[in-house]
mmCIF file of C-alpha atoms in Angstrom:
data_model
loop_
_atom_site.group_PDB
_atom_site.id
_atom_site.type_symbol
_atom_site.label_atom_id
_atom_site.label_comp_id
_atom_site.label_asym_id
_atom_site.label_seq_id
_atom_site.Cartn_x
_atom_site.Cartn_y
_atom_site.Cartn_z
ATOM 1 C CA ASP A 1 -99.178 -100.522 -19.210
ATOM 2 C CA ALA A 2 -100.323 -104.325 -19.925
ATOM 3 C CA LYS A 3 -98.697 -106.422 -16.704
ATOM 4 C CA THR A 4 -97.618 -109.718 -16.899
ATOM 5 C CA THR A 5 -97.341 -112.427 -13.829
ATOM 6 C CA GLN A 6 -94.741 -115.082 -13.268
ATOM 7 C CA PRO A 7 -93.935 -116.915 -10.083
ATOM 8 C CA ASN A 8 -91.186 -115.778 -8.402
ATOM 9 C CA SER A 9 -88.543 -118.750 -8.726
ATOM 10 C CA MET A 10 -88.583 -121.937 -10.275
ATOM 11 C CA GLU A 11 -86.512 -125.338 -10.105
ATOM 12 C CA SER A 12 -85.550 -128.035 -12.384
ATOM 13 C CA ASN A 13 -82.563 -130.594 -12.531
ATOM 14 C CA GLU A 14 -80.586 -130.274 -14.735
ATOM 15 C CA GLU A 15 -81.084 -131.851 -18.272
ATOM 16 C CA GLU A 16 -84.917 -131.982 -17.971
ATOM 17 C CA PRO A 17 -87.304 -129.820 -19.634
ATOM 18 C CA VAL A 18 -88.434 -126.744 -18.050
ATOM 19 C CA HIS A 19 -92.228 -124.801 -18.362
ATOM 20 C CA LEU A 20 -91.873 -121.549 -17.132
ATOM 21 C CA PRO A 21 -95.880 -120.162 -17.317
ATOM 22 C CA CYS A 22 -96.746 -116.257 -18.169
ATOM 23 C CA ASN A 23 -99.842 -114.735 -17.021
ATOM 24 C CA HIS A 24 -101.014 -112.022 -19.170
ATOM 25 C CA SER A 25 -104.578 -111.430 -19.424
ATOM 26 C CA THR A 26 -104.822 -107.809 -20.274
ATOM 27 C CA ILE A 27 -103.326 -108.424 -23.352
ATOM 28 C CA SER A 28 -104.499 -106.638 -26.262
ATOM 29 C CA GLY A 29 -104.750 -107.858 -29.760
ATOM 30 C CA THR A 30 -101.364 -105.822 -31.100
ATOM 31 C CA ASP A 31 -99.407 -106.903 -27.812
ATOM 32 C CA TYR A 32 -96.824 -108.737 -28.919
ATOM 33 C CA ILE A 33 -95.273 -111.663 -25.804
ATOM 34 C CA HIS A 34 -91.785 -111.467 -25.607
ATOM 35 C CA TRP A 35 -89.726 -113.301 -22.937
ATOM 36 C CA TYR A 36 -85.437 -112.256 -22.251
ATOM 37 C CA ARG A 37 -83.771 -113.401 -19.493
ATOM 38 C CA GLN A 38 -80.489 -111.810 -17.464
ATOM 39 C CA LEU A 39 -77.682 -113.639 -16.306
ATOM 40 C CA PRO A 40 -76.545 -111.525 -12.798
ATOM 41 C CA SER A 41 -73.983 -108.647 -14.120
ATOM 42 C CA GLN A 42 -75.896 -108.355 -17.609
ATOM 43 C CA GLY A 43 -78.477 -106.881 -19.333
ATOM 44 C CA PRO A 44 -81.227 -109.167 -20.115
ATOM 45 C CA GLU A 45 -81.069 -111.213 -23.542
ATOM 46 C CA TYR A 46 -83.481 -112.224 -25.551
ATOM 47 C CA VAL A 47 -84.594 -115.278 -25.993
ATOM 48 C CA ILE A 48 -88.033 -115.404 -28.119
ATOM 49 C CA HIS A 49 -90.660 -113.345 -28.650
ATOM 50 C CA GLY A 50 -94.753 -114.364 -30.470
ATOM 51 C CA LEU A 51 -97.738 -113.235 -31.153
ATOM 52 C CA THR A 52 -100.688 -115.615 -31.383
ATOM 53 C CA SER A 53 -99.192 -118.816 -32.884
ATOM 54 C CA ASN A 54 -96.769 -121.024 -30.887
ATOM 55 C CA VAL A 55 -92.963 -120.213 -31.952
ATOM 56 C CA ASN A 56 -89.627 -122.421 -31.616
ATOM 57 C CA ASN A 57 -85.993 -120.812 -32.487
ATOM 58 C CA ARG A 58 -82.321 -122.599 -31.377
ATOM 59 C CA MET A 59 -82.993 -121.072 -27.429
ATOM 60 C CA ALA A 60 -86.209 -121.874 -26.418
ATOM 61 C CA SER A 61 -90.092 -122.893 -27.612
ATOM 62 C CA LEU A 62 -93.123 -120.298 -26.834
ATOM 63 C CA ALA A 63 -95.990 -121.745 -26.182
ATOM 64 C CA ILE A 64 -99.735 -119.268 -26.466
ATOM 65 C CA ALA A 65 -102.832 -119.697 -25.455
ATOM 66 C CA GLU A 66 -105.866 -119.606 -27.825
ATOM 67 C CA ASP A 67 -107.300 -116.800 -25.726
ATOM 68 C CA ARG A 68 -103.100 -115.225 -25.114
ATOM 69 C CA LYS A 69 -103.819 -114.571 -22.041
ATOM 70 C CA SER A 70 -101.108 -116.959 -21.000
ATOM 71 C CA SER A 71 -97.870 -118.548 -22.389
ATOM 72 C CA THR A 72 -95.489 -120.668 -21.823
ATOM 73 C CA LEU A 73 -91.590 -120.776 -22.124
ATOM 74 C CA ILE A 74 -90.132 -123.837 -22.231
ATOM 75 C CA LEU A 75 -86.735 -125.020 -22.716
ATOM 76 C CA HIS A 76 -86.549 -128.493 -23.850
ATOM 77 C CA ARG A 77 -83.555 -130.151 -21.604
ATOM 78 C CA ALA A 78 -82.620 -127.039 -18.911
ATOM 79 C CA THR A 79 -78.105 -126.929 -18.546
ATOM 80 C CA LEU A 80 -76.949 -124.824 -15.468
ATOM 81 C CA ARG A 81 -75.948 -122.264 -17.941
ATOM 82 C CA ASP A 82 -80.014 -121.509 -18.189
ATOM 83 C CA ALA A 83 -79.705 -120.746 -14.492
ATOM 84 C CA ALA A 84 -81.318 -116.788 -14.810
ATOM 85 C CA VAL A 85 -83.712 -114.448 -14.213
ATOM 86 C CA TYR A 86 -86.478 -114.948 -16.785
ATOM 87 C CA TYR A 87 -88.930 -111.680 -17.881
ATOM 88 C CA CYS A 88 -91.998 -111.892 -19.686
ATOM 89 C CA ILE A 89 -93.238 -109.106 -20.912
ATOM 90 C CA LEU A 90 -95.724 -107.445 -23.752
ATOM 91 C CA ARG A 91 -94.172 -105.378 -26.600
ATOM 92 C CA THR A 92 -96.239 -102.771 -27.558
ATOM 93 C CA ASN A 93 -96.249 -100.572 -30.329
ATOM 94 C CA ALA A 94 -96.542 -97.815 -28.398
ATOM 95 C CA GLY A 95 -92.630 -98.719 -27.498
ATOM 96 C CA LYS A 96 -92.222 -99.049 -23.490
ATOM 97 C CA SER A 97 -92.668 -102.288 -22.212
ATOM 98 C CA THR A 98 -92.837 -102.925 -17.985
ATOM 99 C CA PHE A 99 -91.161 -105.883 -16.876
ATOM 100 C CA GLY A 100 -92.181 -107.228 -13.811
ATOM 101 C CA ASP A 101 -90.046 -109.204 -11.296
ATOM 102 C CA GLY A 102 -89.625 -112.033 -13.433
ATOM 103 C CA THR A 103 -88.674 -115.797 -12.373
ATOM 104 C CA THR A 104 -85.940 -116.804 -10.828
ATOM 105 C CA LEU A 105 -85.359 -120.144 -12.451
ATOM 106 C CA THR A 106 -82.841 -122.283 -10.452
ATOM 107 C CA VAL A 107 -80.499 -125.942 -12.287
ATOM 108 C CA LYS A 108 -79.527 -128.591 -10.195
ATOM 109 C CA PRO A 109 -76.938 -130.724 -11.501
ATOM 110 C CA GLY B 1 -69.760 -103.439 -32.918
ATOM 111 C CA ALA B 2 -72.242 -105.840 -32.531
ATOM 112 C CA GLY B 3 -74.121 -104.713 -29.834
ATOM 113 C CA VAL B 4 -74.710 -101.821 -27.237
ATOM 114 C CA SER B 5 -71.971 -100.541 -25.585
ATOM 115 C CA GLN B 6 -72.670 -98.499 -22.457
ATOM 116 C CA THR B 7 -69.828 -96.476 -20.868
ATOM 117 C CA PRO B 8 -68.798 -96.223 -18.247
ATOM 118 C CA SER B 9 -69.218 -99.640 -16.375
ATOM 119 C CA ASN B 10 -68.945 -98.356 -13.247
ATOM 120 C CA LYS B 11 -69.753 -95.150 -11.988
ATOM 121 C CA VAL B 12 -69.243 -93.951 -8.307
ATOM 122 C CA THR B 13 -70.335 -90.164 -7.267
ATOM 123 C CA GLU B 14 -70.892 -88.252 -4.755
ATOM 124 C CA LYS B 15 -74.126 -86.695 -3.359
ATOM 125 C CA GLY B 16 -74.961 -83.979 -5.001
ATOM 126 C CA LYS B 17 -72.601 -84.255 -8.448
ATOM 127 C CA TYR B 18 -73.897 -84.501 -12.012
ATOM 128 C CA VAL B 19 -73.430 -87.307 -14.058
ATOM 129 C CA GLU B 20 -73.627 -88.560 -17.512
ATOM 130 C CA LEU B 21 -74.144 -91.831 -18.516
ATOM 131 C CA ARG B 22 -73.515 -93.367 -22.069
ATOM 132 C CA CYS B 23 -75.105 -95.042 -24.743
ATOM 133 C CA ASP B 24 -73.815 -96.737 -28.453
ATOM 134 C CA PRO B 25 -76.996 -98.811 -30.172
ATOM 135 C CA ILE B 26 -76.311 -100.986 -32.549
ATOM 136 C CA SER B 27 -75.924 -99.072 -35.762
ATOM 137 C CA GLY B 28 -79.095 -99.043 -37.272
ATOM 138 C CA HIS B 29 -81.465 -99.637 -34.660
ATOM 139 C CA THR B 30 -83.906 -96.685 -34.777
ATOM 140 C CA ALA B 31 -85.450 -97.137 -31.011
ATOM 141 C CA LEU B 32 -83.564 -96.804 -27.968
ATOM 142 C CA TYR B 33 -84.836 -97.190 -24.940
ATOM 143 C CA TRP B 34 -83.183 -96.395 -20.893
ATOM 144 C CA TYR B 35 -84.144 -98.816 -18.241
ATOM 145 C CA ARG B 36 -83.069 -98.406 -14.335
ATOM 146 C CA GLN B 37 -82.668 -101.480 -12.215
ATOM 147 C CA SER B 38 -82.121 -101.568 -8.491
ATOM 148 C CA LEU B 39 -81.370 -104.741 -7.102
ATOM 149 C CA GLY B 40 -83.783 -107.859 -7.541
ATOM 150 C CA GLN B 41 -86.147 -105.909 -8.989
ATOM 151 C CA GLY B 42 -86.890 -106.056 -12.971
ATOM 152 C CA PRO B 43 -86.225 -103.451 -15.389
ATOM 153 C CA GLU B 44 -88.203 -100.102 -15.066
ATOM 154 C CA PHE B 45 -88.943 -97.617 -18.146
ATOM 155 C CA LEU B 46 -87.420 -94.018 -17.794
ATOM 156 C CA ILE B 47 -87.324 -92.920 -21.869
ATOM 157 C CA TYR B 48 -87.505 -93.653 -25.353
ATOM 158 C CA PHE B 49 -86.501 -92.167 -28.266
ATOM 159 C CA GLN B 50 -87.862 -92.979 -31.962
ATOM 160 C CA GLY B 51 -84.993 -91.009 -33.949
ATOM 161 C CA THR B 52 -83.844 -88.056 -31.985
ATOM 162 C CA GLY B 53 -87.074 -87.435 -30.671
ATOM 163 C CA ALA B 54 -88.059 -88.292 -27.078
ATOM 164 C CA ALA B 55 -91.530 -90.855 -28.104
ATOM 165 C CA ASP B 56 -91.926 -91.186 -24.640
ATOM 166 C CA ASP B 57 -90.508 -89.531 -21.505
ATOM 167 C CA SER B 58 -92.732 -90.401 -18.498
ATOM 168 C CA GLY B 59 -90.696 -93.050 -16.375
ATOM 169 C CA LEU B 60 -88.212 -90.160 -15.669
ATOM 170 C CA PRO B 61 -88.781 -89.890 -12.109
ATOM 171 C CA ASN B 62 -88.670 -85.582 -11.795
ATOM 172 C CA ASP B 63 -86.886 -82.561 -13.404
ATOM 173 C CA ARG B 64 -83.056 -83.770 -12.206
ATOM 174 C CA PHE B 65 -83.135 -86.814 -15.034
ATOM 175 C CA PHE B 66 -82.783 -85.622 -18.882
ATOM 176 C CA ALA B 67 -81.605 -88.002 -22.110
ATOM 177 C CA VAL B 68 -80.738 -86.819 -25.293
ATOM 178 C CA ARG B 69 -79.732 -88.553 -28.539
ATOM 179 C CA PRO B 70 -79.017 -86.035 -30.950
ATOM 180 C CA GLU B 71 -77.792 -87.466 -33.683
ATOM 181 C CA GLY B 72 -80.164 -90.555 -33.415
ATOM 182 C CA SER B 73 -77.431 -92.943 -32.596
ATOM 183 C CA VAL B 74 -75.786 -91.871 -29.449
ATOM 184 C CA SER B 75 -77.974 -90.933 -26.098
ATOM 185 C CA THR B 76 -76.734 -89.746 -23.205
ATOM 186 C CA LEU B 77 -78.682 -89.728 -20.040
ATOM 187 C CA LYS B 78 -77.928 -87.071 -17.458
ATOM 188 C CA ILE B 79 -78.596 -86.712 -13.649
ATOM 189 C CA GLN B 80 -78.566 -83.472 -11.882
ATOM 190 C CA ARG B 81 -77.928 -82.771 -8.155
ATOM 191 C CA THR B 82 -77.628 -86.613 -7.712
ATOM 192 C CA GLU B 83 -79.627 -88.414 -4.629
ATOM 193 C CA ARG B 84 -78.783 -92.039 -2.992
ATOM 194 C CA GLY B 85 -81.537 -92.767 -4.375
ATOM 195 C CA ASP B 86 -80.456 -92.734 -7.350
ATOM 196 C CA SER B 87 -77.896 -95.564 -7.118
ATOM 197 C CA ALA B 88 -79.133 -98.636 -9.593
ATOM 198 C CA VAL B 89 -78.058 -100.479 -12.541
ATOM 199 C CA TYR B 90 -79.261 -97.773 -16.058
ATOM 200 C CA LEU B 91 -79.469 -100.026 -18.601
ATOM 201 C CA CYS B 92 -80.167 -99.218 -22.325
ATOM 202 C CA ALA B 93 -81.670 -100.909 -25.244
ATOM 203 C CA SER B 94 -81.489 -100.652 -28.657
ATOM 204 C CA SER B 95 -84.087 -101.982 -31.535
ATOM 205 C CA LEU B 96 -84.357 -102.019 -34.844
ATOM 206 C CA GLY B 97 -87.707 -100.282 -34.979
ATOM 207 C CA GLY B 98 -90.199 -98.995 -31.634
ATOM 208 C CA PHE B 99 -92.732 -101.764 -33.527
ATOM 209 C CA ALA B 100 -93.826 -104.819 -31.140
ATOM 210 C CA ASN B 101 -92.516 -107.262 -33.510
ATOM 211 C CA TYR B 102 -89.358 -106.100 -32.821
ATOM 212 C CA GLY B 103 -86.784 -107.888 -30.083
ATOM 213 C CA TYR B 104 -84.680 -105.799 -27.508
ATOM 214 C CA THR B 105 -81.018 -105.875 -27.934
ATOM 215 C CA PHE B 106 -79.647 -104.936 -23.651
ATOM 216 C CA GLY B 107 -76.153 -103.542 -23.432
ATOM 217 C CA SER B 108 -74.586 -104.387 -19.433
ATOM 218 C CA GLY B 109 -75.457 -101.429 -17.800
ATOM 219 C CA THR B 110 -74.137 -99.007 -15.836
ATOM 220 C CA ARG B 111 -73.894 -99.427 -12.010
ATOM 221 C CA LEU B 112 -74.274 -95.890 -10.115
ATOM 222 C CA THR B 113 -73.249 -95.746 -6.807
ATOM 223 C CA VAL B 114 -74.199 -91.792 -5.647
ATOM 224 C CA VAL B 115 -72.625 -91.807 -1.798
#
């Protein structure tokens, strides 16, 4: 299964941008990069996904390296509600995905 | 409903008992997934359904675990002879299809405690 590597934890100040990195050096050509976040006592929530091009939505932006071996989730202005565990996964057409332990984002007021 | 519904939200059972966990996916989502999450860890894949059939059950830890989706909608995860090590949050997710371009929608999970 294709694996991703993320830092265990990151900190940010409120209203500042946050860049969450993810390495996926074994990505294959048809794998999509997905990001989810999980608040305490809730299931993971979809954030954004992409294949090759950078993507933007109302929640975040996703920057994908040209070789696709890494990506960065960008929260443009962190709020206290963005404090969560962020998971980067590779979604394959085979159905299942492997989650790592994610990055715990702490947002300081 | 608008989201993925899992019942019960909490289940406490005695070691050795049988339990059933239910998942109601989003209407029209043909793909359904079960994951298990232990404290401080990411979700661990258990099984994936496409329609009524189990397309990939490689994550089921042993033959005490079984899941069904008889009509291609609601799914039930069944655990026989529960053990304390089965204690975890069991998450269900659904997706419009099994293709990589579709995102998962997760339920809030069932917290299973085996005492």
